Tab-separated table of C-alpha atoms in Angstrom:
chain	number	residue	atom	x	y	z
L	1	UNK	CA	-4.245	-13.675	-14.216
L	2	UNK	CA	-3.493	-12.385	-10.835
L	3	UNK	CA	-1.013	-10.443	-9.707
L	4	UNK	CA	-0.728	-9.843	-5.352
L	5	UNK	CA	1.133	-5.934	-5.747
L	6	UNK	CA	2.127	-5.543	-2.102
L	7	UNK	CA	4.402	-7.806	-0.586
L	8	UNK	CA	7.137	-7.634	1.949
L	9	UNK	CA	10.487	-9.078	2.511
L	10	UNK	CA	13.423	-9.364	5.015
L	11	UNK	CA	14.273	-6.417	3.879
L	12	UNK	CA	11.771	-4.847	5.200
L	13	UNK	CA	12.154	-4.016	9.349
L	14	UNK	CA	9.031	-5.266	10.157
L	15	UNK	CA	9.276	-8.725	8.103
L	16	UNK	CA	11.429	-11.807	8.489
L	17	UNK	CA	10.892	-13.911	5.599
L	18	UNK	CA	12.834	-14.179	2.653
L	19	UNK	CA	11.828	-13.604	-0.882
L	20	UNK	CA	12.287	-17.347	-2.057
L	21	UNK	CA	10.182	-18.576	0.815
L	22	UNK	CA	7.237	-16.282	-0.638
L	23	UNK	CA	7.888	-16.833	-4.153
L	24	UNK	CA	7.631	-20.385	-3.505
L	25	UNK	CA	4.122	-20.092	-1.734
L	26	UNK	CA	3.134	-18.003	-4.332
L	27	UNK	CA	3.810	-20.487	-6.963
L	28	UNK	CA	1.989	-22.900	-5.338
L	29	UNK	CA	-0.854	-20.925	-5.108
L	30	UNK	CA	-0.947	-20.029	-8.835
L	31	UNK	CA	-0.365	-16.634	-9.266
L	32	UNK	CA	0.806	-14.967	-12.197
L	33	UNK	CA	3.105	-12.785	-10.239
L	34	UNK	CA	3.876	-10.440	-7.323
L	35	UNK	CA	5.620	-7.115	-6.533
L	36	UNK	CA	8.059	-6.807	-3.772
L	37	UNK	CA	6.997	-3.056	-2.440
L	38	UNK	CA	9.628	-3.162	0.821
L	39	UNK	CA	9.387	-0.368	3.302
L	40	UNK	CA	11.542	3.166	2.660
L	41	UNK	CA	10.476	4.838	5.328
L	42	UNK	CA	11.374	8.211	5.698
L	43	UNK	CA	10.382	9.306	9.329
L	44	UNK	CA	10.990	7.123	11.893
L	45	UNK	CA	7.649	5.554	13.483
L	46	UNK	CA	9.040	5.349	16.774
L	47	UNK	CA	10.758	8.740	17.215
L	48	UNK	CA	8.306	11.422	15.678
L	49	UNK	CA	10.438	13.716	13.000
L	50	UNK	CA	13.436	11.920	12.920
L	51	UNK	CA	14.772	11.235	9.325
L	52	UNK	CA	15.546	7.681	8.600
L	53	UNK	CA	19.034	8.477	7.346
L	54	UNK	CA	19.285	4.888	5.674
L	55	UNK	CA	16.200	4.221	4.662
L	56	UNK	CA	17.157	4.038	1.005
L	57	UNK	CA	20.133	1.881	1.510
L	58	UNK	CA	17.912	-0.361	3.881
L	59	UNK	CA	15.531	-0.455	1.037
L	60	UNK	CA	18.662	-1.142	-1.087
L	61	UNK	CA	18.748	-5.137	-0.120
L	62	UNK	CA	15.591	-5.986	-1.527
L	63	UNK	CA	17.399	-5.032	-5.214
L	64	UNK	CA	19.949	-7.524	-4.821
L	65	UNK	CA	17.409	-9.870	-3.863
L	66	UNK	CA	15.205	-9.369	-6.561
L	67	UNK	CA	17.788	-10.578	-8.730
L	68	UNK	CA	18.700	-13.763	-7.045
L	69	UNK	CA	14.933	-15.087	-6.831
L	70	UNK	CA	14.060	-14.180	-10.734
L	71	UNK	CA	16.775	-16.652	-11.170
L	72	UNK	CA	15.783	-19.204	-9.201
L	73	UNK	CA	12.031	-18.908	-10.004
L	74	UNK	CA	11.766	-16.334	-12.940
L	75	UNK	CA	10.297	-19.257	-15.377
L	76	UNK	CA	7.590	-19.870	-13.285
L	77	UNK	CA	5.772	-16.754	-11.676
L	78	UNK	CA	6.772	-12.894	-12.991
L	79	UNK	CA	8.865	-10.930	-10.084
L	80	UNK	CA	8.439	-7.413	-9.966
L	81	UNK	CA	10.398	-5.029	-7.725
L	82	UNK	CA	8.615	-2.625	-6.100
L	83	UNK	CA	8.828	0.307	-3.318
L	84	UNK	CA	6.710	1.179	-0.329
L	85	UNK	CA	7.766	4.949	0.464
L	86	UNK	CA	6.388	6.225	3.530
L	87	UNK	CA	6.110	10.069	4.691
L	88	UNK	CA	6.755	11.592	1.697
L	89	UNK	CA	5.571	15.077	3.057
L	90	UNK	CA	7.360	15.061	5.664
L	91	UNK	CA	10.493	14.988	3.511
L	92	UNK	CA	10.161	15.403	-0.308
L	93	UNK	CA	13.692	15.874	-1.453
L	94	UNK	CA	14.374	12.778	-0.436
L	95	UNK	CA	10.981	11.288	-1.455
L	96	UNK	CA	12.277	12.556	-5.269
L	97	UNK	CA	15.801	11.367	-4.824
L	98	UNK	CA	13.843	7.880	-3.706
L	99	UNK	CA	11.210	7.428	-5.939
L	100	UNK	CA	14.052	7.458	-9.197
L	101	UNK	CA	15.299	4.466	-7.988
L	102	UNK	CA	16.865	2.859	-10.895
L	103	UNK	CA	14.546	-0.551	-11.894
L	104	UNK	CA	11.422	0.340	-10.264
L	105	UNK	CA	8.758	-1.177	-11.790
L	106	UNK	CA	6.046	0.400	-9.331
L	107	UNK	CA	6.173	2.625	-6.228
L	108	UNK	CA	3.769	2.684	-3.815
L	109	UNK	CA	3.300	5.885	-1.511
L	110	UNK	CA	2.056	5.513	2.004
L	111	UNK	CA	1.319	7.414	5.429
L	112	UNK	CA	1.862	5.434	8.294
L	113	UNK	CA	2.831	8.374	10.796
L	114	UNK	CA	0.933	11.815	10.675
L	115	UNK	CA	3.932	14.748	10.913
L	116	UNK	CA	4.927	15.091	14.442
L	117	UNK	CA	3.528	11.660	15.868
L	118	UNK	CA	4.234	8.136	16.110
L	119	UNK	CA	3.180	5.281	13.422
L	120	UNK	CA	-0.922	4.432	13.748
L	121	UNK	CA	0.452	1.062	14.979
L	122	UNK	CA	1.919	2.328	18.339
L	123	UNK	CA	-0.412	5.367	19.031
L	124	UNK	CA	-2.850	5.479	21.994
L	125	UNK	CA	-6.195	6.346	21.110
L	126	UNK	CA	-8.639	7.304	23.633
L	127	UNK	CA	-11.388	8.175	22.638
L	128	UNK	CA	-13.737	8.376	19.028
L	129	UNK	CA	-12.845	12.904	18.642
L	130	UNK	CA	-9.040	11.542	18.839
L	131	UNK	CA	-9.902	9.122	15.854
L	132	UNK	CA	-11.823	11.846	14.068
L	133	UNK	CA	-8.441	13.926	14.210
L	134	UNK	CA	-6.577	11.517	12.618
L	135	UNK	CA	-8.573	10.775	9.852
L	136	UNK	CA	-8.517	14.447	9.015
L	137	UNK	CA	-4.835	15.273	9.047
L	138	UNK	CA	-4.436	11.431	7.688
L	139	UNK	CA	-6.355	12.613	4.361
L	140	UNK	CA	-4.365	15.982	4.244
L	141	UNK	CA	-1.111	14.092	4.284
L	142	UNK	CA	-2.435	11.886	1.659
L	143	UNK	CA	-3.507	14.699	-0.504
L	144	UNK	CA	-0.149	16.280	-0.036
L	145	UNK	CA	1.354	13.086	-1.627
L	146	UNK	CA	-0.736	12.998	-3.959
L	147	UNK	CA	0.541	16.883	-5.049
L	148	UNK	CA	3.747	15.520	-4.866
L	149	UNK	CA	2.817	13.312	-7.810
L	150	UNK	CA	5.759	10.740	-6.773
L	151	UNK	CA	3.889	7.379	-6.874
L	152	UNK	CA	2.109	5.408	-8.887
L	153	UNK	CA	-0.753	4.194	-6.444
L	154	UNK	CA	-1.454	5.109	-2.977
L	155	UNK	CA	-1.584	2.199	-0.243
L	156	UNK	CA	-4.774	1.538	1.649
L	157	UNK	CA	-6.795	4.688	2.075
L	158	UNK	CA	-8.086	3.999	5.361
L	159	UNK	CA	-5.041	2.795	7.063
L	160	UNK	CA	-5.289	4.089	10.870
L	161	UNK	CA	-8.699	1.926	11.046
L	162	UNK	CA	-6.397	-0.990	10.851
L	163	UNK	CA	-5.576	0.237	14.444
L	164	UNK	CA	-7.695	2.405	15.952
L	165	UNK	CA	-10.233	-1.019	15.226
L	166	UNK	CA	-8.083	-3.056	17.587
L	167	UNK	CA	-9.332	-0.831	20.814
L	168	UNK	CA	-13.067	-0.485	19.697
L	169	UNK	CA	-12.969	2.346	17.269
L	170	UNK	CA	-13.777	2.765	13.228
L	171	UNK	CA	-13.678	5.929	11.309
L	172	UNK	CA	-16.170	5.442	8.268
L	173	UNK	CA	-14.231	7.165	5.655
L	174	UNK	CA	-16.972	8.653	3.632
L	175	UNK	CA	-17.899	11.218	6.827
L	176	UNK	CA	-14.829	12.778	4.228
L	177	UNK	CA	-16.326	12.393	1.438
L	178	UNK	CA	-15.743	16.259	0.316
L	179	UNK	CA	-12.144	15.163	1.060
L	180	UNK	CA	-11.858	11.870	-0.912
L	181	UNK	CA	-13.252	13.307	-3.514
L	182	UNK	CA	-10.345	15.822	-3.583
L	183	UNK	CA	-8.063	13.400	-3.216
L	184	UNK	CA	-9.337	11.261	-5.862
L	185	UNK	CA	-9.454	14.139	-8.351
L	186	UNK	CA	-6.194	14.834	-8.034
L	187	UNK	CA	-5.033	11.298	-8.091
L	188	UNK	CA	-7.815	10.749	-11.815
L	189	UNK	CA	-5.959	14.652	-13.008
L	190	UNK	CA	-2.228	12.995	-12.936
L	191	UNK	CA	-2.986	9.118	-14.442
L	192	UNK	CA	-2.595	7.500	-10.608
L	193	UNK	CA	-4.675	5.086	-9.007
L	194	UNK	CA	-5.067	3.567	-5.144
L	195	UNK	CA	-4.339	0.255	-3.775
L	196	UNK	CA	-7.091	-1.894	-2.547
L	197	UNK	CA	-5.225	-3.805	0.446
L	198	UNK	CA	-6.751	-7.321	2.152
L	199	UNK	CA	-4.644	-7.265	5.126
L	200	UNK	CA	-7.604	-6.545	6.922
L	201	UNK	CA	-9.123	-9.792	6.088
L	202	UNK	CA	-6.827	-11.896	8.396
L	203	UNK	CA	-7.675	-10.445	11.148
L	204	UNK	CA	-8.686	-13.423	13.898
L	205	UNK	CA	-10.702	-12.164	16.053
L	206	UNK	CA	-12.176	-9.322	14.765
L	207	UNK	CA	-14.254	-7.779	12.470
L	208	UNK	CA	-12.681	-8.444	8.383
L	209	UNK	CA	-12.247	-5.499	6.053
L	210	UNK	CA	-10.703	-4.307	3.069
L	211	UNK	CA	-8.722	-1.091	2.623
L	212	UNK	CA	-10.338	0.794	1.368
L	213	UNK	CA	-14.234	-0.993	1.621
L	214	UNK	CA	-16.574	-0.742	-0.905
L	215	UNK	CA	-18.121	2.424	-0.319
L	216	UNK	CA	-14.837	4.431	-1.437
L	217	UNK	CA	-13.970	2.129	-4.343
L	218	UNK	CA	-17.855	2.992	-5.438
L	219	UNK	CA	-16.476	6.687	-4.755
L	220	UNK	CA	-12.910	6.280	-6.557
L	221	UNK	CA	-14.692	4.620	-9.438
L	222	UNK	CA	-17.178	7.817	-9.692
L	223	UNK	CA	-14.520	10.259	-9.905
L	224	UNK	CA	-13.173	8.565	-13.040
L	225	UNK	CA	-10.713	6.147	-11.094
L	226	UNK	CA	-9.505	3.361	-13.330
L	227	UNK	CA	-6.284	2.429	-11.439
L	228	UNK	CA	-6.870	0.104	-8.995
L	229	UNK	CA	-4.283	-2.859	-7.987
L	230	UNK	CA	-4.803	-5.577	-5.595
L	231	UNK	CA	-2.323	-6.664	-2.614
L	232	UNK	CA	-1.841	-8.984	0.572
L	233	UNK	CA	0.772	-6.795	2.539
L	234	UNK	CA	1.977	-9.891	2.826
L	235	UNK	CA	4.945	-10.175	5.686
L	236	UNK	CA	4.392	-13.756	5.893
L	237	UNK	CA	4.795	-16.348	3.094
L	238	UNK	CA	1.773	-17.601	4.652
L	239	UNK	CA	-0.370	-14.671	3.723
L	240	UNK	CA	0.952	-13.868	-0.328
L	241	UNK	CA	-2.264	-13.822	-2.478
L	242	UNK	CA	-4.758	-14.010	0.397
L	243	UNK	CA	-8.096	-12.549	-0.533
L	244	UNK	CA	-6.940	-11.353	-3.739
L	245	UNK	CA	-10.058	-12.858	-5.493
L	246	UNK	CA	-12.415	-11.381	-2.665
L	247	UNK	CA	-11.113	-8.284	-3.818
L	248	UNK	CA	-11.484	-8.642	-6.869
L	249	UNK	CA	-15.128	-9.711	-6.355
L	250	UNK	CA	-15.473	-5.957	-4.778
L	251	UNK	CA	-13.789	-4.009	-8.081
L	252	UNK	CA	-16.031	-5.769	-9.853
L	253	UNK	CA	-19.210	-4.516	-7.726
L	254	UNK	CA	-17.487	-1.078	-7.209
L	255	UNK	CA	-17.779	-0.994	-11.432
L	256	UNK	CA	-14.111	-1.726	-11.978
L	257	UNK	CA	-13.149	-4.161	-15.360
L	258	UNK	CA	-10.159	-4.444	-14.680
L	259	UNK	CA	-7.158	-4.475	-12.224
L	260	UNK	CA	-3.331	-3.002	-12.199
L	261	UNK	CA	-0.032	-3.905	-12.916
L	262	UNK	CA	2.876	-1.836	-12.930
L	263	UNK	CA	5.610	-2.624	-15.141
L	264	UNK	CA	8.616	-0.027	-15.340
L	265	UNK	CA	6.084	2.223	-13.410
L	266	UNK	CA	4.040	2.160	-16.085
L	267	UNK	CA	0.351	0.592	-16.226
L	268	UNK	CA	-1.049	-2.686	-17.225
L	269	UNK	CA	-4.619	-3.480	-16.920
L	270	UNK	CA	-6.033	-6.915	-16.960
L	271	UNK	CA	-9.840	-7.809	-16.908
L	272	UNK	CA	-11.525	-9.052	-14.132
């Protein structure tokens, strides 16, 4: 079995393709299922500190959407609904009133803009110190969601490299290894688990990576993490399922048995 936990829809801002499209590439490529984790972001990435005032109802669409595919293809692949909520620190009210979203079955947390600055994707980076910065306030963010104890999994540990490896620059994430290790602890204390994400994997040109690589998983895995699911970030139809079984190939050296499913936010493991 294999399930692809992070995909996107048009109902996500940063995707265009609709659900049936993907669900339709999935089933041709023989997965078992897939989790639609669109964005709720809470900050704006483009206007640093500015609440997203309808980022729920935004997020809203992909509910109604849900339905309509699991009718059209629920015999033939299992369609989980998911959530990918962004800056919860930056705004945890909401990030409660969010994450008891009626018919859940798994949210993902993410930080994709550091308090007071603009989304990784869109921020100038000049230099290797600048990069070191934002790997340390990255973690503390991330270890302040993890406090929170709002999600179920946190999305690709790593994330800025995504970026910051565009204009020449990598951050080897176990320089914060004192950090991670924090991070992880709390993470093992409350029953959650991290995402490994293969988005890196497309990239063309460029070096191909997982987030996070194997070094961390090794790390996760030592700190008595057993929650690990796999996803594509898929925002193409195109790219649903991609590398899954790489990834899987890198649980399996990282000492992991098994990956995650999340069914009414609660877990499901299945061997590797």
């Amino acid at each position: 079995m294999r399930f692809d936990m992070h995909v996107h829809s048009s109902a996500s801002g940063d995707c265009s393709t609709e659900m049936e499209e993907t669900v339709q590439e999935a089933v041709l490529q023989g997965l078992s299922g897939l989790c639609f984790t669109d964005h709720c972001d809470l900050i704006s990435g483009v206007t640093p500190g500015k609440r997203v005032k309808d980022c729920y109802t935004d997020w809203a669409k992909s509910y109604r959407a849900i339905e309509r595919v699991r009718t059209i293809w629920g015999d033939r692949i299992e369609i989980l609904h998911g959530m990918e909520l962004a800056e919860m620190v930056q705004d945890p009210e909401r990030a409660r009133e969010c994450a008891a979203a009626p018919g859940l079955d798994f949210l993902l947390g993410s930080v994709h803009a550091l308090t007071g600055k603009l989304d990784f994707f869109y921020l100038d980076i000049e230099d290797q110190a600048a990069c070191h910065q934002l790997a340390d306030l990255y973690l503390d963010e991330n270890i302040g969601m993890a406090e929170l104890n709002l999600m179920d999994v946190i999305a690709h540990v790593g994330y800025f490299n995504r970026y910051i490896s565009k204009k020449g620059f990598w951050i080897d994430m176990m320089e914060y290894e004192e950090k991670l290790r924090h991070l992880f602890g709390i993470l093992v204390q409350n029953g959650r688990g991290i995402e490994l994400n293969t988005s890196g994997m497309r990239r063309d040109p460029g070096p191909h990576f997982t987030i996070p690589d194997l070094p961390v998983l090794r790390l996760f895995r030592e700190c008595g993490g057993e929650i690990v699911t796999t996803g594509s970030d898929a925002h193409m139809a195109k790219h649903v399922g991609s590398h899954l079984a790489e990834a899987e190939e890198l649980l399996r050296a990282a000492g992991f048995r098994y990956t995650t499913v999340f069914r009414q936010r609660k877990p499901t493991f299945i061997p590797l």
